[in-house]
PDB file of C-alpha atoms and ligand atoms in Angstrom:
ATOM      1  CA  UNK L1471     104.577 114.467  97.173  1.00 58.00           C
ATOM      2  CA  UNK L1472     103.488 117.429  95.147  1.00 52.00           C
ATOM      3  CA  UNK L1473     104.571 118.298  91.656  1.00 47.00           C
ATOM      4  CA  UNK L1474     106.988 121.004  92.690  1.00 43.00           C
ATOM      5  CA  UNK L1475     109.001 119.107  95.263  1.00 45.00           C
ATOM      6  CA  UNK L1476     108.828 116.115  92.967  1.00 45.00           C
ATOM      7  CA  UNK L1477     111.086 117.897  90.543  1.00 40.00           C
ATOM      8  CA  UNK L1478     113.863 117.717  93.082  1.00 39.00           C
ATOM      9  CA  UNK L1479     113.716 113.950  92.734  1.00 38.00           C
ATOM     10  CA  UNK L1480     113.247 113.795  89.024  1.00 37.00           C
ATOM     11  CA  UNK L1481     114.885 110.677  87.711  1.00 34.00           C
ATOM     12  CA  UNK L1482     116.127 111.261  84.210  1.00 32.00           C
ATOM     13  CA  UNK L1483     114.756 108.751  81.797  1.00 32.00           C
ATOM     14  CA  UNK L1484     112.352 107.110  84.190  1.00 35.00           C
ATOM     15  CA  UNK L1485     109.447 108.745  82.442  1.00 33.00           C
ATOM     16  CA  UNK L1486     110.179 106.725  79.336  1.00 32.00           C
ATOM     17  CA  UNK L1487     109.601 103.555  81.321  1.00 34.00           C
ATOM     18  CA  UNK L1488     106.256 104.618  82.643  1.00 36.00           C
ATOM     19  CA  UNK L1489     103.342 103.953  80.370  1.00 39.00           C
ATOM     20  CA  UNK L1490     100.480 106.386  80.277  1.00 47.00           C
ATOM     21  CA  UNK L1491      98.283 106.180  83.315  1.00 57.00           C
ATOM     22  CA  UNK L1492      95.225 106.803  81.187  1.00 48.00           C
ATOM     23  CA  UNK L1493      95.617 103.241  79.942  1.00 47.00           C
ATOM     24  CA  UNK L1494      96.048 101.874  83.435  1.00 50.00           C
ATOM     25  CA  UNK L1495      93.274 103.812  85.042  1.00 48.00           C
ATOM     26  CA  UNK L1496      90.332 103.580  82.677  1.00 39.00           C
ATOM     27  CA  UNK L1497      87.669 100.961  83.234  1.00 34.00           C
ATOM     28  CA  UNK L1498      86.289 102.081  86.596  1.00 35.00           C
ATOM     29  CA  UNK L1499      85.491  99.084  88.719  1.00 33.00           C
ATOM     30  CA  UNK L1500      83.389 100.884  91.207  1.00 31.00           C
ATOM     31  CA  UNK L1501      81.398 104.038  90.828  1.00 32.00           C
ATOM     32  CA  UNK L1502      79.889 105.023  94.109  1.00 35.00           C
ATOM     33  CA  UNK L1503      76.227 105.959  93.928  1.00 32.00           C
ATOM     34  CA  UNK L1504      75.171 109.409  94.977  1.00 33.00           C
ATOM     35  CA  UNK L1505      74.083 110.100  98.518  1.00 33.00           C
ATOM     36  CA  UNK L1506      75.792 107.033  99.907  1.00 35.00           C
ATOM     37  CA  UNK L1507      77.582 107.464 103.210  1.00 36.00           C
ATOM     38  CA  UNK L1508      81.273 106.866 102.944  1.00 40.00           C
ATOM     39  CA  UNK L1509      82.348 104.389 105.561  1.00 39.00           C
ATOM     40  CA  UNK L1510      85.857 105.704 105.922  1.00 44.00           C
ATOM     41  CA  UNK L1511      84.863 109.308 106.415  1.00 43.00           C
ATOM     42  CA  UNK L1512      81.281 108.933 107.505  1.00 40.00           C
ATOM     43  CA  UNK L1513      80.308 111.540 104.963  1.00 42.00           C
ATOM     44  CA  UNK L1514      78.135 111.473 101.914  1.00 39.00           C
ATOM     45  CA  UNK L1515      79.926 110.842  98.653  1.00 39.00           C
ATOM     46  CA  UNK L1516      79.756 113.213  95.724  1.00 36.00           C
ATOM     47  CA  UNK L1517      77.417 112.925  92.826  1.00 32.00           C
ATOM     48  CA  UNK L1518      78.156 110.588  89.977  1.00 31.00           C
ATOM     49  CA  UNK L1519      79.998 111.565  86.841  1.00 31.00           C
ATOM     50  CA  UNK L1520      77.979 113.653  84.423  1.00 29.00           C
ATOM     51  CA  UNK L1521      77.545 111.629  81.291  1.00 27.00           C
ATOM     52  CA  UNK L1522      77.936 108.280  82.972  1.00 28.00           C
ATOM     53  CA  UNK L1523      74.641 106.503  82.733  1.00 29.00           C
ATOM     54  CA  UNK L1524      73.260 104.096  85.306  1.00 33.00           C
ATOM     55  CA  UNK L1525      74.814 101.183  83.466  1.00 34.00           C
ATOM     56  CA  UNK L1526      78.242 102.610  84.266  1.00 36.00           C
ATOM     57  CA  UNK L1527      77.561 102.753  87.965  1.00 39.00           C
ATOM     58  CA  UNK L1528      78.564  99.315  89.064  1.00 37.00           C
ATOM     59  CA  UNK L1529      77.697  98.861  92.710  1.00 37.00           C
ATOM     60  CA  UNK L1530      79.156  95.916  94.503  1.00 41.00           C
ATOM     61  CA  UNK L1531      78.383  94.644  97.997  1.00 41.00           C
ATOM     62  CA  UNK L1532      80.019  96.455 100.859  1.00 49.00           C
ATOM     63  CA  UNK L1533      82.958  94.785 102.415  1.00 48.00           C
ATOM     64  CA  UNK L1534      82.916  93.309 105.873  1.00 48.00           C
ATOM     65  CA  UNK L1535      86.400  94.708 106.493  1.00 61.00           C
ATOM     66  CA  UNK L1536      86.101  97.222 109.297  1.00 74.00           C
ATOM     67  CA  UNK L1537      87.310 100.745 108.806  1.00 83.00           C
ATOM     68  CA  UNK L1538      90.398 101.769 110.751  1.00 88.00           C
ATOM     69  CA  UNK L1539      90.036 104.767 113.071  1.00 93.00           C
ATOM     70  CA  UNK L1540      90.636 108.092 111.417  1.00 97.00           C
ATOM     71  CA  UNK L1541      91.118 111.607 112.707  1.00 98.00           C
ATOM     72  CA  UNK L1542      88.678 113.967 111.029  1.00 97.00           C
ATOM     73  CA  UNK L1543      89.894 116.786 108.840  1.00 98.00           C
ATOM     74  CA  UNK L1544      88.166 119.238 111.168  1.00 97.00           C
ATOM     75  CA  UNK L1545      90.683 118.326 113.893  1.00 98.00           C
ATOM     76  CA  UNK L1546      93.574 119.880 112.020  1.00 98.00           C
ATOM     77  CA  UNK L1547      92.685 121.866 108.909  1.00 98.00           C
ATOM     78  CA  UNK L1548      92.846 125.626 109.299  1.00 95.00           C
ATOM     79  CA  UNK L1549      90.585 126.331 106.354  1.00 95.00           C
ATOM     80  CA  UNK L1550      87.711 124.850 104.401  1.00 96.00           C
ATOM     81  CA  UNK L1551      88.231 123.033 101.091  1.00 97.00           C
ATOM     82  CA  UNK L1552      88.001 125.405  98.131  1.00 97.00           C
ATOM     83  CA  UNK L1553      85.441 123.513  96.104  1.00 96.00           C
ATOM     84  CA  UNK L1554      85.764 125.743  93.054  1.00 97.00           C
ATOM     85  CA  UNK L1555      89.320 124.485  92.558  1.00 97.00           C
ATOM     86  CA  UNK L1556      88.409 120.799  92.724  1.00 97.00           C
ATOM     87  CA  UNK L1557      86.492 118.236  90.699  1.00 97.00           C
ATOM     88  CA  UNK L1558      84.220 115.572  92.162  1.00 97.00           C
ATOM     89  CA  UNK L1559      85.767 112.155  92.632  1.00 97.00           C
ATOM     90  CA  UNK L1560      82.912 110.346  90.916  1.00 96.00           C
ATOM     91  CA  UNK L1561      83.903 106.856  91.915  1.00 96.00           C
ATOM     92  CA  UNK L1562      87.075 105.134  92.967  1.00 98.00           C
ATOM     93  CA  UNK L1563      89.148 102.503  91.232  1.00 96.00           C
ATOM     94  CA  UNK L1564      92.760 103.054  92.331  1.00 98.00           C
ATOM     95  CA  UNK L1565      94.922 104.096  95.230  1.00 98.00           C
ATOM     96  CA  UNK L1566      98.367 105.661  95.084  1.00 98.00           C
ATOM     97  CA  UNK L1567     100.956 105.671  97.859  1.00 98.00           C
ATOM     98  CA  UNK L1568     103.125 108.741  98.423  1.00 98.00           C
ATOM     99  CA  UNK L1569     105.617 110.034 100.863  1.00 98.00           C
ATOM    100  CA  UNK L1570     105.431 113.589 102.089  1.00 97.00           C
ATOM    101  CA  UNK L1571     108.664 114.367 100.321  1.00 96.00           C
ATOM    102  CA  UNK L1572     109.540 117.643 101.963  1.00 95.00           C
ATOM    103  CA  UNK L1573     113.313 118.254 101.849  1.00 96.00           C
ATOM    104  CA  UNK L1574     113.740 117.159 105.474  1.00 97.00           C
ATOM    105  CA  UNK L1575     113.076 114.131 107.646  1.00 97.00           C
ATOM    106  CA  UNK L1576     109.969 114.061 109.838  1.00 98.00           C
ATOM    107  CA  UNK L1577     110.047 112.228 113.173  1.00 98.00           C
ATOM    108  CA  UNK L1578     107.382 114.080 115.145  1.00 98.00           C
ATOM    109  CA  UNK L1579     104.643 112.033 116.807  1.00 98.00           C
ATOM    110  CA  UNK L1580     102.877 114.540 119.089  1.00 98.00           C
ATOM    111  CA  UNK L1581      99.529 115.539 117.666  1.00 98.00           C
ATOM    112  CA  UNK L1582     100.253 119.252 117.803  1.00 98.00           C
ATOM    113  CA  UNK L1583     103.425 118.757 115.776  1.00 98.00           C
ATOM    114  CA  UNK L1584     101.684 116.533 113.251  1.00 98.00           C
ATOM    115  CA  UNK L1585      98.966 119.158 112.856  1.00 98.00           C
ATOM    116  CA  UNK L1586     101.602 121.800 112.210  1.00 98.00           C
ATOM    117  CA  UNK L1587     103.149 119.596 109.539  1.00 98.00           C
ATOM    118  CA  UNK L1588      99.780 118.862 107.921  1.00 98.00           C
ATOM    119  CA  UNK L1589      99.056 122.561 107.757  1.00 98.00           C
ATOM    120  CA  UNK L1590     102.426 123.197 106.155  1.00 97.00           C
ATOM    121  CA  UNK L1591     101.678 120.668 103.431  1.00 97.00           C
ATOM    122  CA  UNK L1592      98.175 122.003 102.889  1.00 98.00           C
ATOM    123  CA  UNK L1593      99.398 125.591 102.682  1.00 97.00           C
ATOM    124  CA  UNK L1594     102.031 124.521 100.177  1.00 95.00           C
ATOM    125  CA  UNK L1595      99.501 122.754  97.983  1.00 96.00           C
ATOM    126  CA  UNK L1596      97.005 125.600  98.081  1.00 96.00           C
ATOM    127  CA  UNK L1597      99.617 128.276  97.514  1.00 93.00           C
ATOM    128  CA  UNK L1598     102.110 126.828  95.073  1.00 88.00           C
ATOM    129  CA  UNK L1599      99.885 124.374  93.245  1.00 88.00           C
ATOM    130  CA  UNK L1600      96.698 126.467  93.390  1.00 93.00           C
ATOM    131  CA  UNK L1601      95.025 123.343  94.766  1.00 96.00           C
ATOM    132  CA  UNK L1602      91.687 123.439  96.550  1.00 97.00           C
ATOM    133  CA  UNK L1603      92.985 121.630  99.630  1.00 98.00           C
ATOM    134  CA  UNK L1604      95.763 119.331 100.692  1.00 98.00           C
ATOM    135  CA  UNK L1605      96.251 117.016  97.724  1.00 98.00           C
ATOM    136  CA  UNK L1606      95.993 113.687  99.560  1.00 98.00           C
ATOM    137  CA  UNK L1607      92.904 111.984 100.933  1.00 98.00           C
ATOM    138  CA  UNK L1608      94.615 110.243 103.851  1.00 98.00           C
ATOM    139  CA  UNK L1609      97.829 110.856 105.727  1.00 98.00           C
ATOM    140  CA  UNK L1610      99.639 108.418 108.013  1.00 98.00           C
ATOM    141  CA  UNK L1611     101.776 110.074 110.651  1.00 98.00           C
ATOM    142  CA  UNK L1612     104.932 108.742 112.292  1.00 98.00           C
ATOM    143  CA  UNK L1613     102.923 107.253 115.181  1.00 98.00           C
ATOM    144  CA  UNK L1614     100.704 105.345 112.762  1.00 98.00           C
ATOM    145  CA  UNK L1615      97.612 107.520 113.137  1.00 98.00           C
ATOM    146  CA  UNK L1616      95.411 108.129 110.121  1.00 98.00           C
ATOM    147  CA  UNK L1617      94.346 111.670 109.354  1.00 98.00           C
ATOM    148  CA  UNK L1618      91.646 112.611 106.918  1.00 98.00           C
ATOM    149  CA  UNK L1619      92.954 114.924 104.220  1.00 98.00           C
ATOM    150  CA  UNK L1620      90.989 116.155 101.248  1.00 98.00           C
ATOM    151  CA  UNK L1621      87.437 114.800 101.538  1.00 97.00           C
ATOM    152  CA  UNK L1622      86.939 111.743  99.353  1.00 97.00           C
ATOM    153  CA  UNK L1623      84.080 113.372  97.511  1.00 97.00           C
ATOM    154  CA  UNK L1624      86.730 115.491  95.782  1.00 98.00           C
ATOM    155  CA  UNK L1625      89.283 114.250  93.294  1.00 98.00           C
ATOM    156  CA  UNK L1626      92.771 114.476  94.740  1.00 98.00           C
ATOM    157  CA  UNK L1627      95.784 116.454  93.524  1.00 97.00           C
ATOM    158  CA  UNK L1628      98.611 114.014  94.046  1.00 97.00           C
ATOM    159  CA  UNK L1629      99.597 112.486  90.675  1.00 97.00           C
ATOM    160  CA  UNK L1630      99.934 114.738  87.671  1.00 95.00           C
ATOM    161  CA  UNK L1631      97.245 113.844  85.102  1.00 94.00           C
ATOM    162  CA  UNK L1632      96.316 110.658  87.020  1.00 96.00           C
ATOM    163  CA  UNK L1633      94.027 111.828  89.789  1.00 97.00           C
ATOM    164  CA  UNK L1634      90.821 110.451  88.302  1.00 96.00           C
ATOM    165  CA  UNK L1635      89.112 107.964  90.660  1.00 98.00           C
ATOM    166  CA  UNK L1636      92.440 107.680  92.462  1.00 98.00           C
ATOM    167  CA  UNK L1637      92.733 107.892  96.259  1.00 98.00           C
ATOM    168  CA  UNK L1638      95.934 109.516  97.478  1.00 98.00           C
ATOM    169  CA  UNK L1639      97.505 108.095 100.644  1.00 98.00           C
ATOM    170  CA  UNK L1640     100.519 109.973 101.964  1.00 98.00           C
ATOM    171  CA  UNK L1641     102.924 108.587 104.549  1.00 98.00           C
ATOM    172  CA  UNK L1642     104.466 111.439 106.501  1.00 98.00           C
ATOM    173  CA  UNK L1643     108.208 111.804 106.064  1.00 98.00           C
ATOM    174  CA  UNK L1644     110.782 111.766 103.301  1.00 98.00           C
ATOM    175  CA  UNK L1645     111.691 108.164 102.540  1.00 98.00           C
ATOM    176  CA  UNK L1646     114.594 109.114 100.399  1.00 98.00           C
ATOM    177  CA  UNK L1647     116.156 110.324 103.659  1.00 98.00           C
ATOM    178  CA  UNK L1648     114.650 108.174 106.421  1.00 98.00           C
ATOM    179  CA  UNK L1649     112.947 104.837 107.008  1.00 98.00           C
ATOM    180  CA  UNK L1650     109.223 104.600 107.690  1.00 98.00           C
ATOM    181  CA  UNK L1651     108.306 103.628 111.240  1.00 98.00           C
ATOM    182  CA  UNK L1652     106.885 100.195 112.019  1.00 98.00           C
ATOM    183  CA  UNK L1653     103.673 101.918 113.008  1.00 98.00           C
ATOM    184  CA  UNK L1654     103.455 103.594 109.618  1.00 98.00           C
ATOM    185  CA  UNK L1655     104.017 100.301 107.818  1.00 97.00           C
ATOM    186  CA  UNK L1656     101.370  98.574 109.915  1.00 97.00           C
ATOM    187  CA  UNK L1657      98.848 101.346 109.354  1.00 97.00           C
ATOM    188  CA  UNK L1658      99.550 101.487 105.642  1.00 98.00           C
ATOM    189  CA  UNK L1659      98.715  97.788 105.459  1.00 96.00           C
ATOM    190  CA  UNK L1660      95.397  98.432 107.190  1.00 96.00           C
ATOM    191  CA  UNK L1661      94.539 101.447 105.068  1.00 97.00           C
ATOM    192  CA  UNK L1662      95.354  99.782 101.756  1.00 97.00           C
ATOM    193  CA  UNK L1663      93.557  96.600 102.771  1.00 96.00           C
ATOM    194  CA  UNK L1664      90.495  98.504 103.818  1.00 96.00           C
ATOM    195  CA  UNK L1665      90.375 100.711 100.728  1.00 97.00           C
ATOM    196  CA  UNK L1666      90.846  97.721  98.434  1.00 97.00           C
ATOM    197  CA  UNK L1667      87.969  95.918 100.106  1.00 96.00           C
ATOM    198  CA  UNK L1668      85.714  98.927 100.476  1.00 95.00           C
ATOM    199  CA  UNK L1669      86.079 100.097  96.869  1.00 96.00           C
ATOM    200  CA  UNK L1670      86.883  96.778  95.208  1.00 96.00           C
ATOM    201  CA  UNK L1671      90.279  98.053  94.123  1.00 97.00           C
ATOM    202  CA  UNK L1672      92.373  95.241  92.626  1.00 97.00           C
ATOM    203  CA  UNK L1673      95.975  94.887  93.695  1.00 97.00           C
ATOM    204  CA  UNK L1674      97.105  95.892  90.207  1.00 96.00           C
ATOM    205  CA  UNK L1675      95.560  99.307  90.892  1.00 98.00           C
ATOM    206  CA  UNK L1676      97.576  99.903  94.070  1.00 98.00           C
ATOM    207  CA  UNK L1677     100.361 102.149  92.841  1.00 98.00           C
ATOM    208  CA  UNK L1678     103.440 103.741  94.265  1.00 98.00           C
ATOM    209  CA  UNK L1679     103.579 107.235  92.790  1.00 98.00           C
ATOM    210  CA  UNK L1680     106.741 106.405  90.850  1.00 98.00           C
ATOM    211  CA  UNK L1681     104.807 104.029  88.611  1.00 97.00           C
ATOM    212  CA  UNK L1682     102.568 106.850  87.423  1.00 97.00           C
ATOM    213  CA  UNK L1683     105.125 109.547  86.802  1.00 95.00           C
ATOM    214  CA  UNK L1684     108.813 110.456  86.851  1.00 96.00           C
ATOM    215  CA  UNK L1685     109.445 110.715  90.572  1.00 97.00           C
ATOM    216  CA  UNK L1686     111.238 108.891  93.368  1.00 98.00           C
ATOM    217  CA  UNK L1687     108.053 109.068  95.465  1.00 98.00           C
ATOM    218  CA  UNK L1688     107.261 107.237  97.753  1.00 98.00           C
ATOM    219  CA  UNK L1689     111.003 107.052  98.317  1.00 98.00           C
ATOM    220  CA  UNK L1690     113.641 104.359  98.264  1.00 98.00           C
ATOM    221  CA  UNK L1691     112.910 103.253 101.827  1.00 98.00           C
ATOM    222  CA  UNK L1692     109.135 102.964 101.443  1.00 98.00           C
ATOM    223  CA  UNK L1693     109.027 101.524  97.941  1.00 98.00           C
ATOM    224  CA  UNK L1694     110.211  98.038  99.050  1.00 97.00           C
ATOM    225  CA  UNK L1695     107.343  97.941 101.510  1.00 97.00           C
ATOM    226  CA  UNK L1696     104.822  98.696  98.768  1.00 97.00           C
ATOM    227  CA  UNK L1697     106.422  95.999  96.609  1.00 97.00           C
ATOM    228  CA  UNK L1698     106.168  93.469  99.462  1.00 96.00           C
ATOM    229  CA  UNK L1699     102.558  94.408 100.160  1.00 96.00           C
ATOM    230  CA  UNK L1700     101.633  93.784  96.553  1.00 95.00           C
ATOM    231  CA  UNK L1701     103.459  90.460  96.425  1.00 95.00           C
ATOM    232  CA  UNK L1702     101.681  89.047  99.458  1.00 90.00           C
ATOM    233  CA  UNK L1703      98.234  90.510  98.809  1.00 84.00           C
TER     234      UNK L1703
HETATM  235 ZN1   ZN H2763     104.020 111.330  95.455  1.00 74.00          ZN
END
């Protein structure tokens, strides 16, 4: 969920329990080399971080885990990413799970309705947050489909001050108000499993948003699922 709607769920005092994400998220485990096709999106990745020498670019073997199907950004987005408002991702070492967190429940499954909802979120992020695109890299709709959000070559805008090398996965709905669908839970398992394998992300770097900032995100009804996933992975 974005920073503005997050305030509605601000939990007083929780921030004191959350250690700085800079400590958690340094030590990149995987810096993707330039000009390498991204398996999940089929697109070329961005260039490597300026200032990071070759010794910092640790390339590990590609995983044999197959990529789940994904609906391309071009199928829904009503505008191009605004590159001037975004930084390059420059490697990936974490993934953060969010809910959509709009102040209403979302039960739509028809593609046209999902597209409308995605556009609403994107418009909100571009307008209110001055973001360059929707803040998340992947979105899981109520039917369990995966939609490409912000291209992975760009750093996301989904966790305040903790977006570096951090993939944002949003599950559509407000899980303070509703339960995730079985299809969403099943797809989230696939997405997290694939991203962990593809980018060598350790389980300790799979975060629910609430562990990186004072927020209820990804919601009381999705958080137990994230906890269970981490216990059994
Ligand atoms: Zn969030």
